[in-house]
Amino acid sequence: MDCKKIQDVIFNFVYGESSEAELLATRDHLEKCGDCAREKQVIEKLLDKIKNCEAQETVTEDCRDRMLSKIKNSLAGEEPAS
Ligand SMILES: [Zn+2]
């Protein structure tokens, strides 16, 4: 598992949708790689916001899409548009 591969699977990991093998490999990588561990924390925080968002708003899909695009922008190293 390298950092590029982690980017592909980290959403599944944070959502709890990884396969068993993927979960173990991802967790193993995150223990060794500070960069990916930080990235995972950022995604977890943003997913928390999505959950709050979903709890508060009736138009949940729109809200969720906006948050996901923010996450993707931040992973791409761009400032999220707010
Ligand atoms: Zn890494």
Coordinates of C-alpha atoms and ligand atoms in Angstrom, one line a residue:
M1 CA 0.0 0.0 0.0
D2 CA 1.5 3.3 -1.0
C3 CA 0.2 6.9 -0.6
K4 CA -1.5 7.0 -4.0
K5 CA -3.3 3.8 -3.3
I6 CA -4.4 5.2 0.1
Q7 CA -6.0 8.1 -1.7
D8 CA -8.2 5.7 -3.6
V9 CA -9.3 3.8 -0.5
I10 CA -9.4 6.4 2.2
F11 CA -13.0 7.4 1.7
N12 CA -14.1 3.8 2.0
F13 CA -12.0 3.5 5.1
V14 CA -13.4 6.6 6.8
Y15 CA -17.0 5.6 5.7
G16 CA -16.3 2.2 7.2
E17 CA -16.9 0.5 3.9
S18 CA -13.5 -1.0 3.3
S19 CA -13.1 -4.7 2.8
E20 CA -11.3 -6.5 5.6
A21 CA -8.0 -6.7 3.7
E22 CA -8.3 -3.0 2.6
L23 CA -9.0 -1.9 6.1
L24 CA -6.0 -3.7 7.6
A25 CA -3.7 -2.4 4.9
T26 CA -5.0 1.2 5.2
R27 CA -4.7 1.1 9.0
D28 CA -1.2 -0.2 8.7
H29 CA -0.2 2.5 6.3
L30 CA -1.7 5.3 8.4
E31 CA 0.3 4.1 11.4
K32 CA 3.5 4.6 9.4
C33 CA 2.7 7.5 7.3
G34 CA 2.1 10.9 9.0
D35 CA 0.9 12.6 5.8
C36 CA -1.8 10.1 5.1
A37 CA -2.8 10.0 8.8
R38 CA -3.2 13.8 8.7
E39 CA -5.3 13.6 5.6
K40 CA -7.5 11.0 7.2
Q41 CA -8.1 13.3 10.1
V42 CA -9.1 16.1 7.8
I43 CA -11.5 13.8 6.0
E44 CA -13.0 12.6 9.3
K45 CA -13.6 16.2 10.4
L46 CA -15.3 17.1 7.2
L47 CA -17.4 14.0 7.4
D48 CA -18.5 15.0 10.9
K49 CA -19.6 18.3 9.3
I50 CA -21.5 16.4 6.7
K51 CA -23.3 14.5 9.4
N52 CA -24.2 17.7 11.2
C53 CA -25.3 19.1 7.9
E54 CA -27.5 16.1 7.2
A55 CA -29.1 16.4 10.6
Q56 CA -29.9 20.1 10.1
E57 CA -30.9 20.5 6.5
T58 CA -33.7 19.0 4.6
V59 CA -31.9 19.2 1.3
T60 CA -29.3 16.7 2.4
E61 CA -28.0 15.5 -0.9
D62 CA -27.1 19.0 -2.0
C63 CA -25.4 19.7 1.3
R64 CA -23.5 16.4 1.2
D65 CA -22.4 17.1 -2.4
R66 CA -21.1 20.5 -1.4
M67 CA -19.1 19.1 1.5
L68 CA -17.7 16.3 -0.6
S69 CA -16.5 18.7 -3.2
K70 CA -14.8 20.8 -0.4
I71 CA -13.0 17.6 0.7
K72 CA -11.9 16.9 -2.8
N73 CA -10.7 20.4 -3.3
S74 CA -8.8 20.4 0.0
L75 CA -7.1 17.1 -1.0
A76 CA -6.2 18.6 -4.3
G77 CA -4.4 21.4 -2.3
E78 CA -6.9 24.1 -3.3
E79 CA -8.7 26.4 -0.9
P80 CA -12.2 25.2 -0.4
A81 CA -14.7 27.6 -1.9
S82 CA -17.1 28.5 0.9
Ligands
ZN1 ZN 1.0 7.7 3.0

